[in-house]
Amino acid sequence: MMQGNKIAVTGIGETAFLRKGEETVMQMMTRASLTAIADAGLTPADIDGYISNKYAGHPSEEVAHAIGAGERRFTAVADTAGGTATTGDALRLAQLAIEAGLARHILVPYAIRSTKPGGVYGFHAREPQKAGLEMPVGFFGQPTYFATMANRYAHDFGMSEEELAAVAITYRAWATLTPSAQRREVMDLEGYRQSPMISTPLRVADCCLTTDAGCAYVVSAVADAGDMPHPVVAVQGVGIGYNNYPHGVLFSQKPCTYDYPGWESARQAYAMAGVDPKDLDLAQVYDGFSISALVQTEMLGLCERGEGARFYAAGYGMPGGKMPINTSGGHMSGGYVPGITLLIEAVRQLRGQEGARQVPDARLCAVAGLGGNNHSTTILAKG
């Protein structure tokens, strides 16, 4: 097993979260990368390792050239999807490289243009199984897939409209406190009910946002992080779970589509970190949709299985609640750059500089990343 507290996230950077931006993915990644490098107190010449995301479409040499970096000593590509790649896979690869002496400061950049032709639907539109078997009968698009999960979950455990709505209302409450969030207007139950239905029972408010933005972070050894500008935020645990269903058939052929590999990723992460769910001060949970966030809340051990809907309805994840969740508004109200925005928010909270939305005495945060047929859990700790 890998050991915890060997690496730290030492620099973070984001561009503005826009409903429709004018910059390319490369331009947004470059700006976010330069911000993260400066935040770490470094220059581009100090970056000697890169972990790329295969869905971003730009290899490390393009990023290195764009930022004016020095010699590349290590490169890798995260092979997983969504939040797993940015919040789990990249950190695991970074630790392996740093401990092996292959790099000292590793850059992890990512950006998304959700408003490009085809948008996020294009991810699945390229899969021949879906094009041949599912799309002709109308089973297509992420809201439809996750609506089936919500209906199955409600059948298995019971879930009222009010309980499902509590997830979106919780994250919106945090977004109202977050200056950079895309959706900052207050939303109560009546406002939720005015949100258009997309695929029963999911409304627009239950879905992640359409965002054009870039994000990046820098990973360094804990031994070096103490001499850098910010309080040390160490990676205390990382776990990744997988299943072998290709994305082309995952949402129709897996016997229980909401049974993500999150139970396994959480088990690994807590074991590596030497902590339990009760030790957490807050969590950031991948909220592509309200139902997926609800299920991952259970997988993190923040409540019992089948109790996620009641957990949110009781207000436990709200500002002032016993377990704050998605304190920047998450992907449903803050901004959707898969997974990486949640990791960056976790770092900010553990640095303790977030003003009105700062969780008091935050020292330990879990970050859950969903990638469809894979899932990551990361435990970050204030040094």
Coordinates of C-alpha atoms in Angstrom, one line a residue:
M1 CA 0.0 0.0 0.0
M2 CA 1.2 3.5 -0.8
Q3 CA 1.9 5.7 2.3
G4 CA 0.0 8.9 3.0
N5 CA 1.4 12.3 3.7
K6 CA 4.2 12.0 1.2
I7 CA 2.9 14.6 -1.4
A8 CA 1.0 17.9 -1.1
V9 CA -1.1 20.1 -3.4
T10 CA 1.0 23.2 -3.3
G11 CA -0.5 25.4 -6.0
I12 CA -4.0 25.9 -7.5
G13 CA -5.5 27.9 -10.3
E14 CA -8.8 28.4 -12.1
T15 CA -10.2 30.6 -14.9
A16 CA -13.6 32.1 -14.5
F17 CA -16.6 29.7 -14.8
L18 CA -18.5 30.8 -17.9
R19 CA -21.7 29.6 -19.4
K20 CA -20.1 30.3 -22.8
G21 CA -16.5 31.5 -23.1
E22 CA -14.4 32.5 -26.1
E23 CA -11.1 30.8 -25.3
T24 CA -10.0 27.4 -26.5
V25 CA -9.3 24.5 -24.1
M26 CA -5.5 25.1 -24.6
Q27 CA -5.8 28.8 -23.7
M28 CA -7.8 28.1 -20.6
M29 CA -5.4 25.3 -19.5
T30 CA -2.5 27.6 -20.0
R31 CA -3.9 30.4 -17.9
A32 CA -5.0 28.1 -15.1
S33 CA -1.6 26.4 -15.1
L34 CA 0.3 29.7 -14.8
T35 CA -2.0 30.8 -12.0
A36 CA -1.4 27.5 -10.1
I37 CA 2.4 27.7 -10.6
A38 CA 2.5 31.3 -9.3
D39 CA 0.3 30.2 -6.4
A40 CA 2.9 27.6 -5.5
G41 CA 5.6 30.3 -5.5
L42 CA 7.2 28.7 -8.5
T43 CA 8.0 29.6 -12.1
P44 CA 7.3 27.5 -15.1
A45 CA 11.0 26.5 -15.2
D46 CA 10.4 24.7 -11.9
I47 CA 7.8 22.4 -13.3
D48 CA 9.5 19.1 -14.4
G49 CA 6.5 16.7 -14.4
Y50 CA 3.1 16.7 -16.1
I51 CA 0.1 14.5 -15.8
S52 CA -2.3 15.0 -18.8
N53 CA -5.9 14.1 -19.1
K54 CA -6.7 12.0 -22.3
Y55 CA -10.1 13.8 -22.6
A56 CA -8.5 17.3 -22.7
G57 CA -7.0 16.7 -26.1
H58 CA -3.6 18.3 -25.5
P59 CA -0.5 16.3 -24.5
S60 CA 2.1 17.5 -22.0
E61 CA 4.5 19.0 -24.6
E62 CA 1.9 21.4 -25.8
V63 CA 1.2 22.6 -22.2
A64 CA 5.0 22.8 -21.5
H65 CA 5.5 24.9 -24.6
A66 CA 2.6 27.2 -23.8
I67 CA 3.7 28.0 -20.3
G68 CA 7.3 28.4 -21.2
A69 CA 8.5 25.6 -19.0
G70 CA 11.9 24.0 -18.6
E71 CA 12.9 20.4 -19.1
R72 CA 10.2 17.7 -18.9
R73 CA 11.5 14.9 -16.7
F74 CA 8.3 13.0 -16.2
T75 CA 5.0 12.7 -18.1
A76 CA 2.0 10.5 -17.7
V77 CA -1.6 10.3 -18.9
A78 CA -4.6 9.6 -16.6
D79 CA -6.5 6.8 -18.2
T80 CA -9.7 7.1 -16.2
A81 CA -12.6 9.4 -16.9
G82 CA -14.4 12.3 -15.2
G83 CA -13.6 13.1 -11.5
T84 CA -11.5 9.9 -11.0
A85 CA -8.8 11.2 -13.4
T86 CA -8.4 14.6 -11.9
T87 CA -8.9 13.9 -8.2
G88 CA -7.5 10.4 -7.8
D89 CA -5.6 8.9 -10.7
A90 CA -3.4 12.1 -11.2
L91 CA -2.5 12.2 -7.5
R92 CA -1.6 8.5 -7.4
L93 CA 0.7 8.9 -10.5
A94 CA 2.2 12.1 -9.0
Q95 CA 3.1 10.3 -5.8
L96 CA 4.7 7.4 -7.7
A97 CA 6.8 9.8 -9.8
I98 CA 7.9 12.1 -6.9
E99 CA 8.8 9.2 -4.6
A100 CA 10.8 7.6 -7.5
G101 CA 12.8 10.9 -7.9
L102 CA 11.5 11.3 -11.4
A103 CA 10.1 14.8 -10.8
R104 CA 10.0 17.4 -8.1
H105 CA 7.0 19.6 -9.0
I106 CA 4.2 18.1 -11.1
L107 CA 1.5 20.1 -13.0
V108 CA -2.0 18.6 -13.4
P109 CA -4.0 20.8 -15.9
Y110 CA -7.5 20.3 -17.2
A111 CA -10.1 22.3 -19.1
I112 CA -13.5 21.8 -20.7
R113 CA -15.5 23.6 -23.3
S114 CA -19.0 22.2 -22.6
T115 CA -20.4 24.6 -25.2
K116 CA -18.5 23.1 -28.1
P117 CA -20.7 21.4 -30.8
G118 CA -22.2 18.3 -29.2
G119 CA -21.2 19.5 -25.7
V120 CA -20.8 16.8 -23.0
Y121 CA -23.2 14.6 -24.9
G122 CA -20.5 14.1 -27.5
F123 CA -18.6 11.9 -25.0
H124 CA -21.1 9.1 -25.4
A125 CA -22.3 9.9 -28.9
R126 CA -19.0 8.5 -30.2
E127 CA -19.6 5.0 -28.7
P128 CA -20.8 2.5 -31.3
Q129 CA -22.8 0.4 -28.9
K130 CA -24.9 3.4 -27.9
A131 CA -25.3 4.6 -31.5
G132 CA -26.4 1.2 -32.7
L133 CA -28.6 0.0 -29.8
E134 CA -29.5 2.7 -27.4
M135 CA -29.8 6.0 -29.3
P136 CA -32.4 4.7 -31.8
V137 CA -34.9 4.0 -29.0
G138 CA -34.2 7.3 -27.3
F139 CA -32.0 6.1 -24.4
F140 CA -29.3 8.8 -24.8
G141 CA -27.9 11.6 -22.8
Q142 CA -26.5 11.8 -19.3
P143 CA -29.7 13.1 -17.7
T144 CA -31.6 10.0 -19.0
Y145 CA -29.0 7.6 -17.7
F146 CA -28.9 9.2 -14.2
A147 CA -32.7 9.5 -14.1
T148 CA -32.9 5.7 -14.4
M149 CA -30.5 5.5 -11.4
A150 CA -32.7 7.8 -9.4
N151 CA -35.8 5.8 -10.1
R152 CA -34.1 2.6 -9.2
Y153 CA -32.8 4.1 -6.0
A154 CA -36.2 5.4 -5.1
H155 CA -37.6 1.9 -5.7
D156 CA -35.0 0.3 -3.5
F157 CA -34.8 2.7 -0.6
G158 CA -37.6 5.3 -1.0
M159 CA -37.0 8.9 -1.9
S160 CA -39.5 11.8 -2.1
E161 CA -39.3 14.8 -4.4
E162 CA -38.5 17.0 -1.4
E163 CA -35.6 14.7 -0.4
L164 CA -34.1 14.7 -3.9
A165 CA -34.5 18.4 -4.1
A166 CA -32.5 18.8 -0.8
V167 CA -29.3 17.9 -2.6
A168 CA -29.6 20.7 -5.2
I169 CA -30.8 23.1 -2.5
T170 CA -27.8 22.3 -0.3
Y171 CA -25.3 23.0 -3.0
R172 CA -27.0 26.1 -4.1
A173 CA -26.9 27.4 -0.5
W174 CA -23.1 27.1 -0.7
A175 CA -22.9 28.7 -4.1
T176 CA -24.7 31.8 -2.8
L177 CA -21.6 32.3 -0.6
T178 CA -19.1 31.7 -3.4
P179 CA -18.2 34.8 -5.6
S180 CA -16.9 32.6 -8.4
A181 CA -20.0 30.3 -8.6
Q182 CA -22.1 30.3 -11.8
R183 CA -25.4 30.1 -10.1
R184 CA -25.6 32.3 -7.0
E185 CA -29.3 33.0 -6.9
V186 CA -31.1 31.6 -3.8
M187 CA -33.2 28.5 -4.5
D188 CA -35.8 27.0 -2.1
L189 CA -38.1 24.1 -2.7
E190 CA -40.6 26.2 -4.7
G191 CA -37.7 27.5 -6.9
Y192 CA -36.6 23.9 -7.4
R193 CA -40.0 22.9 -8.6
Q194 CA -40.0 25.7 -11.1
S195 CA -36.9 24.2 -12.7
P196 CA -37.8 22.4 -15.9
M197 CA -38.1 18.7 -15.9
I198 CA -35.4 17.0 -18.1
S199 CA -35.8 13.3 -17.4
T200 CA -38.1 12.3 -14.6
P201 CA -37.3 12.8 -11.8
L202 CA -34.4 15.0 -12.6
R203 CA -34.9 18.7 -13.3
V204 CA -32.4 21.2 -14.6
A205 CA -31.5 22.0 -11.0
D206 CA -30.5 18.3 -10.5
C207 CA -27.9 18.5 -13.3
C208 CA -24.4 19.8 -13.5
L209 CA -23.8 23.1 -15.2
T210 CA -22.6 23.9 -18.7
T211 CA -19.2 25.4 -18.1
D212 CA -16.3 26.7 -20.2
A213 CA -13.3 26.9 -17.9
G214 CA -9.8 25.6 -17.0
C215 CA -8.2 24.5 -13.8
A216 CA -4.8 23.2 -12.7
Y217 CA -2.9 22.3 -9.6
V218 CA 0.7 21.6 -8.7
V219 CA 1.9 18.6 -6.7
S220 CA 5.2 18.6 -4.7
A221 CA 6.8 16.5 -2.0
V222 CA 5.6 17.3 1.5
A223 CA 9.2 17.9 2.5
D224 CA 9.3 20.7 -0.1
A225 CA 5.8 22.1 0.7
G226 CA 6.8 23.4 4.0
D227 CA 9.0 26.0 2.4
M228 CA 6.3 27.2 -0.1
P229 CA 3.8 30.0 0.4
H230 CA 0.7 28.3 1.7
P231 CA -0.1 26.0 4.6
V232 CA 0.7 22.4 3.7
V233 CA -2.3 20.4 2.3
A234 CA -1.1 16.8 2.2
V235 CA -2.6 13.8 0.4
Q236 CA -3.2 11.5 3.3
G237 CA -5.0 8.8 1.3
V238 CA -6.1 7.9 -2.2
G239 CA -8.2 5.0 -3.4
I240 CA -9.5 4.0 -6.8
G241 CA -12.2 1.4 -7.6
Y242 CA -13.0 0.0 -11.0
N243 CA -15.5 -2.1 -12.8
N244 CA -15.0 -3.7 -16.2
Y245 CA -18.2 -2.4 -18.0
P246 CA -17.2 -0.2 -20.9
H247 CA -18.9 3.2 -21.0
G248 CA -20.8 2.1 -24.1
V249 CA -22.8 -0.5 -22.2
L250 CA -22.4 0.6 -18.6
F251 CA -25.7 2.5 -18.2
S252 CA -27.9 -0.3 -19.7
Q253 CA -26.1 -3.6 -18.9
K254 CA -24.8 -3.2 -15.4
P255 CA -27.4 -4.9 -13.0
C256 CA -27.4 -1.9 -10.7
T257 CA -26.2 1.2 -12.4
Y258 CA -26.0 3.4 -9.3
D259 CA -23.7 0.9 -7.6
Y260 CA -20.4 2.8 -8.5
P261 CA -17.0 1.5 -7.4
G262 CA -17.1 4.1 -4.6
W263 CA -17.3 1.6 -1.7
E264 CA -13.9 0.2 -2.8
S265 CA -12.2 3.5 -3.4
A266 CA -13.4 4.8 0.0
R267 CA -12.1 1.7 1.7
Q268 CA -8.7 2.1 0.2
A269 CA -8.5 5.8 0.9
Y270 CA -9.5 5.5 4.6
A271 CA -7.0 2.6 5.1
M272 CA -4.2 4.5 3.5
A273 CA -5.0 7.7 5.5
G274 CA -5.6 5.8 8.8
V275 CA -8.9 7.6 9.4
D276 CA -12.6 6.9 9.5
P277 CA -15.5 8.9 8.1
K278 CA -16.2 10.3 11.5
D279 CA -12.9 12.1 11.4
L280 CA -13.8 14.2 8.4
D281 CA -14.6 17.9 8.8
L282 CA -16.1 18.3 5.3
A283 CA -16.4 16.6 1.9
Q284 CA -16.5 17.5 -1.8
V285 CA -18.6 15.0 -3.8
Y286 CA -18.7 14.7 -7.5
D287 CA -22.2 16.0 -8.4
G288 CA -22.8 15.4 -12.1
F289 CA -26.3 14.8 -10.9
S290 CA -28.1 15.0 -7.6
I291 CA -28.6 11.2 -7.4
S292 CA -25.0 10.4 -8.1
A293 CA -23.9 12.8 -5.3
L294 CA -26.4 11.3 -2.9
V295 CA -25.2 7.8 -3.5
Q296 CA -21.5 8.8 -3.2
T297 CA -22.3 10.5 0.1
E298 CA -23.3 7.1 1.3
M299 CA -20.2 5.5 -0.2
L300 CA -18.0 7.9 1.7
G301 CA -19.6 6.6 4.9
L302 CA -21.2 10.0 5.8
C303 CA -24.5 8.2 6.3
E304 CA -25.8 4.6 6.1
R305 CA -26.7 3.0 2.8
G306 CA -30.1 4.0 1.7
E307 CA -30.1 7.1 4.0
G308 CA -28.6 9.6 1.6
A309 CA -31.9 11.3 0.8
R310 CA -32.8 11.7 4.4
F311 CA -29.2 13.0 5.2
Y312 CA -29.7 15.9 2.8
A313 CA -33.3 16.6 3.8
A314 CA -32.1 16.9 7.4
G315 CA -29.8 19.8 6.3
Y316 CA -26.6 18.0 7.4
G317 CA -24.6 19.1 4.3
M318 CA -25.8 22.8 4.5
P319 CA -23.7 25.7 5.7
G320 CA -23.7 25.2 9.5
G321 CA -24.6 21.5 9.1
K322 CA -22.7 18.7 10.8
M323 CA -21.0 17.6 7.5
P324 CA -20.6 20.4 5.0
I325 CA -20.6 19.1 1.4
N326 CA -19.6 20.9 -1.8
T327 CA -18.8 24.1 -0.1
S328 CA -18.3 26.1 -3.4
G329 CA -21.6 24.9 -4.9
G330 CA -20.1 21.8 -6.5
H331 CA -20.7 21.0 -10.2
M332 CA -24.5 21.7 -10.0
S333 CA -24.2 25.3 -8.8
G334 CA -20.5 26.3 -8.7
G335 CA -19.0 25.2 -12.1
Y336 CA -18.4 22.0 -14.0
V337 CA -14.8 21.2 -14.7
P338 CA -15.0 17.5 -13.8
G339 CA -13.6 16.8 -10.4
I340 CA -10.7 19.2 -10.4
T341 CA -12.8 22.1 -9.1
L342 CA -13.8 20.0 -6.1
L343 CA -10.2 19.2 -5.3
I344 CA -9.2 22.9 -5.6
E345 CA -12.1 23.8 -3.2
A346 CA -10.9 21.2 -0.7
V347 CA -7.4 22.8 -0.8
R348 CA -8.8 26.3 -0.3
Q349 CA -10.9 25.1 2.7
L350 CA -7.9 23.4 4.3
R351 CA -5.8 26.5 3.9
G352 CA -8.5 28.3 5.9
Q353 CA -9.0 31.4 3.9
E354 CA -12.6 31.2 2.5
G355 CA -14.4 33.9 4.5
A356 CA -18.1 33.5 4.8
R357 CA -18.1 29.9 3.5
Q358 CA -15.1 28.8 5.5
V359 CA -15.7 25.6 7.5
P360 CA -14.4 26.3 11.0
D361 CA -11.3 24.4 12.0
A362 CA -11.3 22.4 8.8
R363 CA -8.4 19.9 8.9
L364 CA -9.6 16.8 7.0
C365 CA -11.5 16.7 3.8
A366 CA -12.7 13.8 1.5
V367 CA -13.0 14.3 -2.2
A368 CA -15.1 11.8 -4.2
G369 CA -14.5 11.6 -8.0
L370 CA -16.8 9.7 -10.3
G371 CA -15.7 8.5 -13.7
G372 CA -18.6 6.1 -14.6
N373 CA -16.9 2.7 -14.5
N374 CA -14.3 4.0 -12.0
H375 CA -14.3 6.0 -8.8
S376 CA -11.8 7.7 -6.6
T377 CA -11.7 8.8 -3.0
T378 CA -9.0 11.2 -1.8
I379 CA -8.3 12.3 1.8
L380 CA -6.6 15.7 2.1
A381 CA -5.2 16.9 5.4
K382 CA -4.0 20.2 6.7
G383 CA -0.4 19.9 7.7

